[in-house]
Structure formats: C-alpha cells, structure tokens
C-alpha cells in the first residue's frame, strides 16, 4: 500500500469554504492503491475562535502561570475541532474518512508538557484504518506520554506530527500545505519580490528554519531526513507545485535536480529579542564573574543566546518576555548593565557560504547604506547574523535580499 501524508496549516482550514477546498484536494489525491493520511492544525490564527492562541489566552485570563498538564489538555482542543470538522465534511462528500487523536494515531512522546518530543509512533491502528480504505485525519500537535497524559509538541508541532507519521508509515512523500507558494528566499509578507525555490536540500531548509523561517518546523525536517522521505511545501490556495525538500535528484513530476547546497539560500528574521550589555570593570569585579553570571541565569531557568564575552563587557540576548526576570537576577549580583528591548535578528543563510570571502562586507554595506546600526553580529559556517533594532528589521531583510540579488528580477 502506497501512503501519502498531507498536512494542512491553520489558515488553510479557517473557513467552511477553505475546508471545502481542502476536501477537493484530498479527493483529487485519493487514487486506488494510494492511502491518504491528513494531519491538521487548529483553525485560523490568533483572535480566531478555535485557534491555539485563543485557548492560551483563555486559560491565562484566570491564571497567568497555568498548570502545564491542564494547559496541554486545553490547547490541544484546536486540532481536535478542526480534524473532526474536516472528517465530517469528507463524509458528507461520500469520502470514507475517520478522525484520530494524536493518542489514537499512536504518537508517543516524553512528558515535557508544551514542548514534548515524539519518542516513537505505534501506527497499528492507523494502518488498519488505511487498509479499510479510509482517509485518516489525524490531529496534529498532540501526543500522549508513556504515562498516559496528553502532551503537545510546541509551535509548528503539526509539521512534526506529519513527518513522524511519514517516517513511521514509510510514506512516498509528505505534502505540507500552507498559505504561501512554497519555500522562498525570504518571507513574502516582508519581501515583495521574494523568489520561490523549486527545490532545496534538507540541510538548506533546516538552516533556514532554525534561523527563523517558520514555514516548516526544523524538527519536522530532521525527522523526514532520517528516512530521506521527500517533503513538499505548497499552497492550499493555488495549484502551484511548490518546493521539494529532498537530498538529491528526487524523481517528482520530472522537476528540478538538486546538485548542491546554494551559496546563499535566503534571508531570515526573528523578533522579540532583548539585548543585555554588562560592563565589567576588571579592577572592581572579582575573577570568575562571567561564570557567576551565567550560572545564576541558568539557575533562574533563563535561556540565553548570542553570547559575546570580552574582558570589558559581556553581551547576550534573551526573549523579550524574559527581560524582567533577567534584570532581577543581574540586580542581585550588583552589576551595572543596560537592556535594549525590541531587538531583532536578521540572518543570511547558506549552507555553502563558508570560506567565501567578501560576504560579511556585503552584509555591512547593505545595512549601512540603509542607515541600520548593527548592535551585535556573529556567524557560523552556514549563516551570518546581525542584531538590529526591531524598527529596522523589515528594511534590513529587504536590504540584504537586494544586496545578494536573491529576488525575482
Ligand atoms: P501554517 O499555519 O500553514 O503552518 P505558518 O504560518 O506556520 O503556516 O508558515 C507559513 C508562513 O511562513 C507564511 O505565511 C510566511 O509568512 C512565513 N515564512 C517565513 N519565512 C518564509 C520563507 N522563507 N518562505 C515562505 N514562507 C515563509
Ligand atoms: Mg506552521
């Protein structure tokens, strides 16, 4: 039995008309000897009635720090609602379909509420339903711990569900249906002339996703990569073929051949970052103050990024939400520091940029031509990132995209 996994994001399921469109796509893909598993996210985005954020806001109204176990039971309702509605819609069309929760689909996770990892998948029940000729609709984002408790998989978790099922069922491929044409050289909401990439390697999309392009969750890519299951990102709203993610030469509609990672794949951004600058007076501060700072932050469960330690100053960043807690920790250590709220990180990402001279000079040129100050910067062998003020973020993404000539001509 050939199996295909499809995943539909929240905006693809937001209205009855769109759910009808999704039913059309499912009907078109349903051929004999091809079994279909459909993974769904919660319907709509923030402020819409059944969206994940709506449930989070609801529970926080009565308790800003809600019990995590109960929170997972509530926030996972969004996928149950959209999955049941879609299944019922398919049945009304005369398509045999059955809804399964994460638990019923055999998604077994660790007990890390809110950000659980899938440990394994037990696809027995799912396979039985597929063999009986049903389209199986699975609630994304949710699973069950070995102790029998409901868990959720964190932001983008439905992508992870789709990949895990693809691997467990040895699917032919995984289709991620979303609200953009595919993977582009930058977020098309920010960069008008962003170009659609017809094929990317697992490595390239992993780097993009890790640096902030939330179009597919990086964990989903890592899982699909384990069995080299091709993954395609495409639009629910158009018939465009989208982007293929695979290792090499996927035979798929006779389309693009992937030869190697690109020098630069795209530009990404992450917002909501606070930068902390601690001045160190080496005559006054005791030796080992850096260790004391990072130990205290770790004890307070504060995760830090973009760390630069120099004899006269230490810089690092935290999520904006953790800025207040960070302040309290540093005050206790009696240090003098500044916090710059509302920073954003922009990055150029490319798996083959390592060792190529002149990339950094082009980055600096692009930003300075647009009067954008670089607050901090860093690099790895697959990216160069700069921290900028949030107000400059969109301009910076566009400027880098233009400078490296990534867009449609
Ligand atoms: P879904 O609800 O379908 O999972 P997401 O919001 O998680 O959708 O992901 C799709 C969004 O990702 C797009 O609407 C787009 O704004 C954003 N995005 C960010 N970077 C990129 C990129 N490089 N290519 C395509 N989309 C991107
Ligand atoms: Mg998503």
PDB file of N, CA and C and ligand atoms in Angstrom, residues 7-12 41 45 156 159 176-180 182-189 208 212-216 267-269, ligand 1:
ATOM      1  N   UNK A   7      -0.312  17.594   5.230  1.00  0.00           N
ATOM      2  CA  UNK A   7      -0.569  18.392   6.435  1.00  0.00           C
ATOM      3  C   UNK A   7      -1.151  19.737   6.016  1.00  0.00           C
ATOM      4  N   UNK A   8      -2.213  20.159   6.682  1.00  0.00           N
ATOM      5  CA  UNK A   8      -2.831  21.455   6.387  1.00  0.00           C
ATOM      6  C   UNK A   8      -2.664  22.378   7.588  1.00  0.00           C
ATOM      7  N   UNK A   9      -2.115  23.569   7.349  1.00  0.00           N
ATOM      8  CA  UNK A   9      -1.919  24.560   8.419  1.00  0.00           C
ATOM      9  C   UNK A   9      -3.212  25.276   8.753  1.00  0.00           C
ATOM     10  N   UNK A  10      -3.152  26.081   9.812  1.00  0.00           N
ATOM     11  CA  UNK A  10      -4.339  26.733  10.353  1.00  0.00           C
ATOM     12  C   UNK A  10      -5.083  27.610   9.370  1.00  0.00           C
ATOM     13  N   UNK A  11      -4.340  28.408   8.567  1.00  0.00           N
ATOM     14  CA  UNK A  11      -5.038  29.321   7.645  1.00  0.00           C
ATOM     15  C   UNK A  11      -5.704  28.544   6.512  1.00  0.00           C
ATOM     16  N   UNK A  12      -5.219  27.346   6.238  1.00  0.00           N
ATOM     17  CA  UNK A  12      -5.801  26.544   5.154  1.00  0.00           C
ATOM     18  C   UNK A  12      -7.148  25.948   5.543  1.00  0.00           C
ATOM     19  N   UNK A  41      -3.822  21.227  11.597  1.00  0.00           N
ATOM     20  CA  UNK A  41      -3.560  22.180  12.686  1.00  0.00           C
ATOM     21  C   UNK A  41      -4.893  22.746  13.157  1.00  0.00           C
ATOM     22  N   UNK A  45      -5.745  31.859  12.922  1.00  0.00           N
ATOM     23  CA  UNK A  45      -4.627  32.410  13.695  1.00  0.00           C
ATOM     24  C   UNK A  45      -5.175  33.145  14.898  1.00  0.00           C
ATOM     25  N   UNK A 156       4.501  24.904  15.691  1.00  0.00           N
ATOM     26  CA  UNK A 156       4.849  24.165  14.466  1.00  0.00           C
ATOM     27  C   UNK A 156       4.751  22.659  14.650  1.00  0.00           C
ATOM     28  N   UNK A 159       3.584  20.084  11.906  1.00  0.00           N
ATOM     29  CA  UNK A 159       4.587  19.685  10.903  1.00  0.00           C
ATOM     30  C   UNK A 159       5.308  18.435  11.398  1.00  0.00           C
ATOM     31  N   UNK A 176       3.255  19.438   2.712  1.00  0.00           N
ATOM     32  CA  UNK A 176       2.881  20.428   3.727  1.00  0.00           C
ATOM     33  C   UNK A 176       2.118  21.545   3.010  1.00  0.00           C
ATOM     34  N   UNK A 177       0.826  21.598   3.194  1.00  0.00           N
ATOM     35  CA  UNK A 177       0.008  22.640   2.548  1.00  0.00           C
ATOM     36  C   UNK A 177      -0.080  23.854   3.472  1.00  0.00           C
ATOM     37  N   UNK A 178       0.195  25.036   2.898  1.00  0.00           N
ATOM     38  CA  UNK A 178       0.204  26.243   3.731  1.00  0.00           C
ATOM     39  C   UNK A 178      -0.312  27.439   2.939  1.00  0.00           C
ATOM     40  N   UNK A 179      -0.059  28.661   3.451  1.00  0.00           N
ATOM     41  CA  UNK A 179      -0.650  29.838   2.815  1.00  0.00           C
ATOM     42  C   UNK A 179       0.334  30.597   1.927  1.00  0.00           C
ATOM     43  N   UNK A 180       1.492  29.991   1.638  1.00  0.00           N
ATOM     44  CA  UNK A 180       2.423  30.597   0.669  1.00  0.00           C
ATOM     45  C   UNK A 180       2.741  29.551  -0.400  1.00  0.00           C
ATOM     46  N   UNK A 182       5.407  28.216  -1.357  1.00  0.00           N
ATOM     47  CA  UNK A 182       6.439  27.230  -1.057  1.00  0.00           C
ATOM     48  C   UNK A 182       7.514  27.915  -0.241  1.00  0.00           C
ATOM     49  N   UNK A 183       8.718  27.362  -0.268  1.00  0.00           N
ATOM     50  CA  UNK A 183       9.819  27.977   0.461  1.00  0.00           C
ATOM     51  C   UNK A 183      10.423  29.055  -0.436  1.00  0.00           C
ATOM     52  N   UNK A 184      10.549  30.241   0.116  1.00  0.00           N
ATOM     53  CA  UNK A 184      11.001  31.364  -0.695  1.00  0.00           C
ATOM     54  C   UNK A 184      12.304  31.927  -0.140  1.00  0.00           C
ATOM     55  N   UNK A 185      12.930  32.810  -0.912  1.00  0.00           N
ATOM     56  CA  UNK A 185      14.221  33.362  -0.499  1.00  0.00           C
ATOM     57  C   UNK A 185      14.094  34.288   0.716  1.00  0.00           C
ATOM     58  N   UNK A 186      12.871  34.683   1.052  1.00  0.00           N
ATOM     59  CA  UNK A 186      12.596  35.437   2.282  1.00  0.00           C
ATOM     60  C   UNK A 186      11.100  35.361   2.509  1.00  0.00           C
ATOM     61  N   UNK A 187      10.659  35.749   3.683  1.00  0.00           N
ATOM     62  CA  UNK A 187       9.224  35.744   3.973  1.00  0.00           C
ATOM     63  C   UNK A 187       8.514  36.685   3.000  1.00  0.00           C
ATOM     64  N   UNK A 188       7.623  36.156   2.171  1.00  0.00           N
ATOM     65  CA  UNK A 188       6.966  37.011   1.167  1.00  0.00           C
ATOM     66  C   UNK A 188       6.087  38.090   1.781  1.00  0.00           C
ATOM     67  N   UNK A 189       5.767  37.964   3.067  1.00  0.00           N
ATOM     68  CA  UNK A 189       4.994  39.040   3.716  1.00  0.00           C
ATOM     69  C   UNK A 189       5.843  40.290   3.904  1.00  0.00           C
ATOM     70  N   UNK A 208      17.520  27.363   7.337  1.00  0.00           N
ATOM     71  CA  UNK A 208      16.554  28.474   7.228  1.00  0.00           C
ATOM     72  C   UNK A 208      15.580  28.438   8.408  1.00  0.00           C
ATOM     73  N   UNK A 212      14.854  31.073  11.787  1.00  0.00           N
ATOM     74  CA  UNK A 212      13.627  31.857  11.945  1.00  0.00           C
ATOM     75  C   UNK A 212      12.579  31.709  10.862  1.00  0.00           C
ATOM     76  N   UNK A 213      12.901  31.111   9.717  1.00  0.00           N
ATOM     77  CA  UNK A 213      11.868  30.962   8.675  1.00  0.00           C
ATOM     78  C   UNK A 213      10.907  29.879   9.128  1.00  0.00           C
ATOM     79  N   UNK A 214       9.801  30.299   9.733  1.00  0.00           N
ATOM     80  CA  UNK A 214       8.962  29.303  10.407  1.00  0.00           C
ATOM     81  C   UNK A 214       8.051  28.544   9.447  1.00  0.00           C
ATOM     82  N   UNK A 215       8.345  28.620   8.159  1.00  0.00           N
ATOM     83  CA  UNK A 215       7.469  27.977   7.180  1.00  0.00           C
ATOM     84  C   UNK A 215       7.355  26.466   7.406  1.00  0.00           C
ATOM     85  N   UNK A 216       8.437  25.821   7.829  1.00  0.00           N
ATOM     86  CA  UNK A 216       8.348  24.421   8.290  1.00  0.00           C
ATOM     87  C   UNK A 216       9.171  24.309   9.567  1.00  0.00           C
ATOM     88  N   UNK A 267      17.098  34.856   3.347  1.00  0.00           N
ATOM     89  CA  UNK A 267      17.236  35.800   4.453  1.00  0.00           C
ATOM     90  C   UNK A 267      16.143  35.497   5.473  1.00  0.00           C
ATOM     91  N   UNK A 268      16.509  35.466   6.737  1.00  0.00           N
ATOM     92  CA  UNK A 268      15.511  35.154   7.776  1.00  0.00           C
ATOM     93  C   UNK A 268      15.531  36.241   8.859  1.00  0.00           C
ATOM     94  N   UNK A 269      14.523  36.195   9.714  1.00  0.00           N
ATOM     95  CA  UNK A 269      14.483  37.150  10.829  1.00  0.00           C
ATOM     96  C   UNK A 269      13.832  36.501  12.039  1.00  0.00           C
TER      97      UNK A 269
HETATM   98  P1  LIG B   1       0.863  27.111   8.681  1.00  0.00           P
HETATM   99  O1  LIG B   1      -0.219  27.653   9.559  1.00  0.00           O
HETATM  100  O2  LIG B   1       0.354  26.646   7.350  1.00  0.00           O
HETATM  101  O3  LIG B   1       1.717  26.081   9.360  1.00  0.00           O
HETATM  102  P2  LIG B   1       2.949  29.062   9.099  1.00  0.00           P
HETATM  103  O4  LIG B   1       2.470  30.418   9.474  1.00  0.00           O
HETATM  104  O5  LIG B   1       3.492  28.193  10.167  1.00  0.00           O
HETATM  105  O6  LIG B   1       1.769  28.331   8.303  1.00  0.00           O
HETATM  106  O7  LIG B   1       4.049  29.162   7.942  1.00  0.00           O
HETATM  107  C1  LIG B   1       3.771  29.856   6.748  1.00  0.00           C
HETATM  108  C2  LIG B   1       4.294  31.277   6.844  1.00  0.00           C
HETATM  109  O8  LIG B   1       5.720  31.239   6.901  1.00  0.00           O
HETATM  110  C3  LIG B   1       3.998  32.137   5.660  1.00  0.00           C
HETATM  111  O9  LIG B   1       2.742  32.751   5.752  1.00  0.00           O
HETATM  112  C4  LIG B   1       5.147  33.135   5.644  1.00  0.00           C
HETATM  113  O10 LIG B   1       4.761  34.402   6.137  1.00  0.00           O
HETATM  114  C5  LIG B   1       6.175  32.536   6.602  1.00  0.00           C
HETATM  115  N1  LIG B   1       7.551  32.468   6.083  1.00  0.00           N
HETATM  116  C6  LIG B   1       8.656  32.905   6.746  1.00  0.00           C
HETATM  117  N2  LIG B   1       9.747  32.731   6.010  1.00  0.00           N
HETATM  118  C7  LIG B   1       9.358  32.169   4.847  1.00  0.00           C
HETATM  119  C8  LIG B   1      10.064  31.733   3.665  1.00  0.00           C
HETATM  120  N3  LIG B   1      11.401  31.843   3.548  1.00  0.00           N
HETATM  121  N4  LIG B   1       9.344  31.188   2.664  1.00  0.00           N
HETATM  122  C9  LIG B   1       7.999  31.058   2.776  1.00  0.00           C
HETATM  123  N5  LIG B   1       7.278  31.442   3.861  1.00  0.00           N
HETATM  124  C10 LIG B   1       7.940  31.999   4.884  1.00  0.00           C
END
